[in-house]
Coordinates of N, CA and C in Angstrom, one line a residue:
M1 N -1.5 59.2 -22.1 CA -1.9 57.8 -21.7 C -1.1 56.8 -22.5
P2 N -0.5 55.8 -21.9 CA 0.2 54.8 -22.6 C -0.7 54.0 -23.5
R3 N -0.1 53.5 -24.6 CA -0.9 52.6 -25.5 C -1.1 51.3 -24.8
R4 N -2.4 50.8 -24.9 CA -2.7 49.5 -24.2 C -2.9 48.4 -25.2
Q5 N -2.8 48.7 -26.5 CA -3.1 47.7 -27.5 C -2.0 46.7 -27.6
N6 N -2.4 45.5 -27.9 CA -1.4 44.4 -28.1 C -0.6 44.0 -26.9
L7 N -1.1 44.3 -25.7 CA -0.4 43.9 -24.5 C -1.0 42.5 -24.1
Q8 N -0.1 41.6 -23.6 CA -0.5 40.3 -23.1 C -1.1 40.4 -21.7
P9 N -2.0 39.6 -21.3 CA -2.5 39.6 -19.9 C -1.3 39.3 -19.0
L10 N -1.3 39.8 -17.8 CA -0.3 39.5 -16.8 C -0.7 38.3 -16.0
A11 N 0.2 37.5 -15.6 CA -0.1 36.4 -14.7 C 0.0 36.8 -13.3
L12 N -1.0 36.5 -12.5 CA -1.0 36.8 -11.1 C 0.1 35.9 -10.4
S13 N 1.0 36.6 -9.7 CA 2.1 35.9 -9.1 C 1.9 35.9 -7.6
Q14 N 1.9 34.7 -7.0 CA 1.8 34.6 -5.5 C 3.0 35.2 -4.9
M15 N 4.2 35.0 -5.5 CA 5.4 35.6 -4.9 C 5.3 37.1 -4.9
M16 N 4.8 37.7 -6.0 CA 4.8 39.2 -6.1 C 3.6 39.7 -5.2
S17 N 2.6 38.9 -5.0 CA 1.5 39.3 -4.1 C 2.0 39.3 -2.6
R18 N 2.8 38.3 -2.3 CA 3.3 38.2 -0.9 C 4.3 39.4 -0.7
S19 N 5.1 39.7 -1.8 CA 6.0 40.8 -1.7 C 5.2 42.1 -1.5
A20 N 4.1 42.3 -2.3 CA 3.3 43.5 -2.2 C 2.7 43.6 -0.8
G21 N 2.3 42.5 -0.2 CA 1.8 42.5 1.2 C 2.8 42.9 2.2
A22 N 4.1 42.4 2.0 CA 5.2 42.8 2.9 C 5.5 44.3 2.8
K23 N 5.4 44.8 1.6 CA 5.6 46.3 1.4 C 4.6 47.1 2.1
A24 N 3.3 46.7 2.0 CA 2.2 47.4 2.6 C 2.4 47.3 4.2
A25 N 2.8 46.2 4.7 CA 3.0 46.0 6.1 C 4.2 46.9 6.6
A26 N 5.3 47.0 5.7 CA 6.4 47.9 6.1 C 6.0 49.3 6.1
I27 N 5.2 49.7 5.1 CA 4.8 51.1 5.1 C 4.0 51.5 6.3
T28 N 3.1 50.6 6.7 CA 2.3 50.8 7.9 C 3.2 50.8 9.2
R29 N 4.1 49.8 9.3 CA 4.9 49.6 10.4 C 5.8 50.9 10.6
C30 N 6.4 51.4 9.6 CA 7.3 52.5 9.7 C 6.6 53.9 9.6
G31 N 5.3 53.9 9.2 CA 4.5 55.1 9.2 C 4.9 56.1 8.1
K32 N 5.6 55.6 7.1 CA 6.0 56.5 6.0 C 5.5 55.9 4.7
F33 N 4.9 56.7 3.9 CA 4.3 56.3 2.6 C 5.4 56.6 1.5
E34 N 6.2 55.5 1.2 CA 7.3 55.7 0.3 C 7.7 54.3 -0.3
H35 N 8.2 54.3 -1.5 CA 8.7 53.0 -2.1 C 9.8 52.4 -1.3
E36 N 10.7 53.2 -0.7 CA 11.8 52.7 0.1 C 11.3 52.6 1.6
A37 N 10.3 51.8 1.8 CA 9.7 51.6 3.1 C 10.7 51.2 4.2
C38 N 10.8 51.8 5.3 CA 11.7 51.5 6.4 C 13.1 51.6 6.0
G39 N 13.4 52.4 5.0 CA 14.8 52.6 4.6 C 15.4 51.5 3.7
Q40 N 14.5 50.5 3.3 CA 14.9 49.4 2.4 C 14.8 49.8 1.0
P41 N 15.5 49.2 0.1 CA 15.3 49.4 -1.4 C 13.9 49.0 -1.8
A42 N 13.4 49.6 -2.8 CA 12.0 49.4 -3.2 C 11.7 47.9 -3.5
D43 N 12.7 47.2 -4.0 CA 12.5 45.8 -4.4 C 12.9 44.8 -3.3
Q44 N 13.2 45.3 -2.1 CA 13.8 44.4 -1.1 C 12.9 43.2 -0.8
A45 N 11.6 43.5 -0.6 CA 10.7 42.3 -0.2 C 10.6 41.3 -1.3
A46 N 10.6 41.7 -2.6 CA 10.6 40.8 -3.7 C 11.9 40.0 -3.8
R47 N 13.0 40.7 -3.6 CA 14.3 40.0 -3.6 C 14.5 39.0 -2.5
T48 N 14.0 39.4 -1.3 CA 14.0 38.5 -0.2 C 13.3 37.2 -0.5
L49 N 12.2 37.3 -1.2 CA 11.4 36.1 -1.6 C 12.0 35.3 -2.8
G50 N 13.1 35.8 -3.3 CA 13.8 35.1 -4.4 C 13.5 35.6 -5.8
Y51 N 12.8 36.7 -5.9 CA 12.6 37.3 -7.3 C 13.8 37.9 -7.8
Q52 N 14.2 37.7 -9.1 CA 15.4 38.2 -9.6 C 15.3 39.1 -10.8
G53 N 14.1 39.3 -11.4 CA 14.0 40.0 -12.6 C 13.8 41.5 -12.4
A54 N 13.4 42.2 -13.5 CA 13.0 43.6 -13.5 C 11.8 43.8 -12.5
F55 N 11.7 45.0 -11.9 CA 10.8 45.2 -10.9 C 10.1 46.6 -11.1
G56 N 8.8 46.6 -10.9 CA 8.1 47.9 -10.9 C 7.1 47.9 -9.8
E57 N 6.6 49.1 -9.4 CA 5.7 49.2 -8.3 C 4.9 50.4 -8.3
N58 N 3.6 50.3 -8.0 CA 2.7 51.4 -7.8 C 2.1 51.3 -6.4
L59 N 2.1 52.5 -5.7 CA 1.6 52.6 -4.4 C 0.4 53.5 -4.3
Y60 N -0.5 53.3 -3.3 CA -1.6 54.2 -3.1 C -2.0 54.2 -1.7
L61 N -2.3 55.3 -1.1 CA -2.7 55.4 0.3 C -3.9 56.3 0.4
A62 N -5.0 55.9 1.0 CA -6.1 56.8 1.1 C -7.0 56.3 2.3
Q63 N -8.0 57.2 2.6 CA -8.9 56.8 3.6 C -10.3 57.3 3.1
G64 N -11.3 56.8 3.8 CA -12.7 57.2 3.5 C -13.2 56.7 2.1
Q65 N -13.8 57.6 1.4 CA -14.4 57.3 0.1 C -13.4 57.0 -1.0
F66 N -12.1 57.3 -0.7 CA -11.1 57.2 -1.7 C -10.3 55.8 -1.7
V67 N -10.8 54.9 -0.9 CA -10.2 53.6 -0.8 C -10.7 52.5 -1.8
A68 N -11.8 52.8 -2.5 CA -12.4 51.8 -3.4 C -11.5 51.5 -4.6
P69 N -11.5 50.2 -5.0 CA -10.6 49.8 -6.1 C -10.7 50.7 -7.3
R70 N -11.9 51.1 -7.7 CA -12.1 51.9 -8.9 C -11.4 53.2 -8.8
V71 N -11.5 53.8 -7.6 CA -10.8 55.1 -7.3 C -9.3 54.9 -7.4
V72 N -8.8 53.9 -6.8 CA -7.3 53.6 -6.9 C -6.9 53.5 -8.3
L73 N -7.6 52.6 -9.1 CA -7.2 52.5 -10.5 C -7.3 53.8 -11.3
D74 N -8.3 54.5 -11.1 CA -8.5 55.8 -11.7 C -7.3 56.7 -11.4
R75 N -6.9 56.8 -10.2 CA -5.7 57.6 -9.8 C -4.5 57.2 -10.5
W76 N -4.2 55.8 -10.5 CA -3.1 55.3 -11.2 C -3.1 55.6 -12.7
L77 N -4.3 55.4 -13.3 CA -4.4 55.7 -14.8 C -4.3 57.1 -15.1
N78 N -4.6 58.0 -14.2 CA -4.5 59.5 -14.5 C -3.2 60.1 -14.1
S79 N -2.3 59.2 -13.7 CA -0.9 59.7 -13.4 C 0.0 59.1 -14.5
D80 N 0.7 60.0 -15.2 CA 1.6 59.5 -16.3 C 2.5 58.4 -15.9
S81 N 3.2 58.6 -14.8 CA 4.2 57.6 -14.4 C 3.6 56.3 -13.9
H82 N 2.5 56.4 -13.2 CA 1.8 55.1 -12.8 C 1.1 54.4 -14.0
G83 N 0.6 55.2 -14.9 CA 0.0 54.6 -16.1 C 1.0 53.9 -16.9
E84 N 2.1 54.5 -17.1 CA 3.2 53.9 -17.9 C 3.6 52.6 -17.2
N85 N 3.7 52.6 -15.9 CA 4.0 51.4 -15.2 C 3.0 50.3 -15.4
L86 N 1.7 50.7 -15.4 CA 0.6 49.7 -15.6 C 0.7 49.0 -16.9
F87 N 1.1 49.8 -17.9 CA 1.0 49.3 -19.3 C 2.4 49.1 -19.9
R88 N 3.4 48.9 -19.1 CA 4.8 48.6 -19.6 C 4.7 47.2 -20.3
P89 N 5.1 47.1 -21.6 CA 5.0 45.9 -22.3 C 5.9 44.8 -21.8
D90 N 7.0 45.1 -21.0 CA 7.9 44.1 -20.5 C 7.3 43.3 -19.4
W91 N 6.3 43.8 -18.7 CA 5.8 43.1 -17.6 C 5.1 41.8 -18.0
R92 N 5.3 40.7 -17.2 CA 4.7 39.4 -17.4 C 3.9 38.9 -16.2
S93 N 4.3 39.5 -15.0 CA 3.6 39.1 -13.8 C 3.2 40.3 -13.0
I94 N 2.2 40.0 -12.1 CA 1.7 41.1 -11.3 C 1.4 40.5 -9.9
G95 N 1.5 41.3 -8.9 CA 1.1 41.0 -7.5 C 0.4 42.2 -7.0
I96 N -0.6 42.0 -6.2 CA -1.3 43.1 -5.6 C -1.7 42.8 -4.2
A97 N -1.7 43.8 -3.3 CA -2.1 43.6 -1.9 C -2.7 44.9 -1.4
L98 N -3.5 44.8 -0.4 CA -4.0 46.0 0.3 C -4.0 45.6 1.7
L99 N -3.8 46.7 2.5 CA -3.8 46.6 4.0 C -4.7 47.6 4.5
V100 N -5.7 47.1 5.2 CA -6.7 48.0 5.8 C -6.4 48.4 7.2
G101 N -6.9 49.5 7.7 CA -6.7 50.0 9.0 C -5.3 50.6 9.2
A102 N -4.8 51.2 8.1 CA -3.4 51.8 8.2 C -3.4 53.2 8.8
D103 N -2.5 53.4 9.7 CA -2.2 54.8 10.2 C -0.9 55.2 9.7
V104 N -0.8 55.9 8.6 CA 0.4 56.3 7.9 C 0.3 57.8 7.7
E105 N 1.3 58.5 8.2 CA 1.4 60.0 8.1 C 0.1 60.6 8.5
Q106 N -0.6 61.4 7.7 CA -1.8 62.0 8.1 C -3.1 61.1 7.9
V107 N -2.9 60.0 7.4 CA -4.1 59.1 7.1 C -4.3 58.2 8.4
R108 N -5.6 58.1 8.8 CA -6.0 57.3 9.9 C -7.0 56.3 9.4
D109 N -6.8 55.0 9.8 CA -7.7 54.0 9.5 C -7.9 53.9 7.9
G110 N -6.8 54.0 7.2 CA -6.8 54.1 5.8 C -6.5 52.7 5.2
V111 N -6.2 52.7 3.9 CA -5.9 51.5 3.1 C -4.6 51.8 2.3
V112 N -3.7 50.9 2.4 CA -2.5 51.0 1.6 C -2.6 49.9 0.5
W113 N -2.5 50.4 -0.8 CA -2.5 49.5 -1.9 C -1.1 49.4 -2.5
V114 N -0.7 48.2 -2.8 CA 0.6 48.0 -3.4 C 0.4 47.1 -4.6
N115 N 0.9 47.5 -5.8 CA 0.8 46.8 -7.0 C 2.2 46.6 -7.5
Q116 N 2.7 45.4 -7.6 CA 4.1 45.1 -8.1 C 4.1 44.3 -9.4
F117 N 5.1 44.6 -10.2 CA 5.2 44.0 -11.5 C 6.6 43.4 -11.7
G118 N 6.6 42.3 -12.5 CA 7.9 41.7 -12.8 C 7.9 41.2 -14.3
D119 N 9.1 40.9 -14.7 CA 9.2 40.4 -16.1 C 9.3 38.9 -16.1

């Protein structure tokens, strides 16, 4: 688990939240759960909105009892790569979005969570 000590709070970014929402919509539109939604680079939505810094992203897709925020966070925290992304000391801003009613791959009427980070 990454060290969480001495990290500064992240600022909620409207731009990154819009970008996260666009990514969730793209995942649902194309029906593929992947960072490169619809064949676009992972950071495409953020760059389109004018973001120019370092970029990070965590995704989550689930249905039923597994869509609750606490479950999502637990899954990210219990994944080495997602946990490292959550606690990367370079991040200064965060954006988050969820899209309900998603039909993506084997998931029906699920939820797509997108958490994006910037410096």
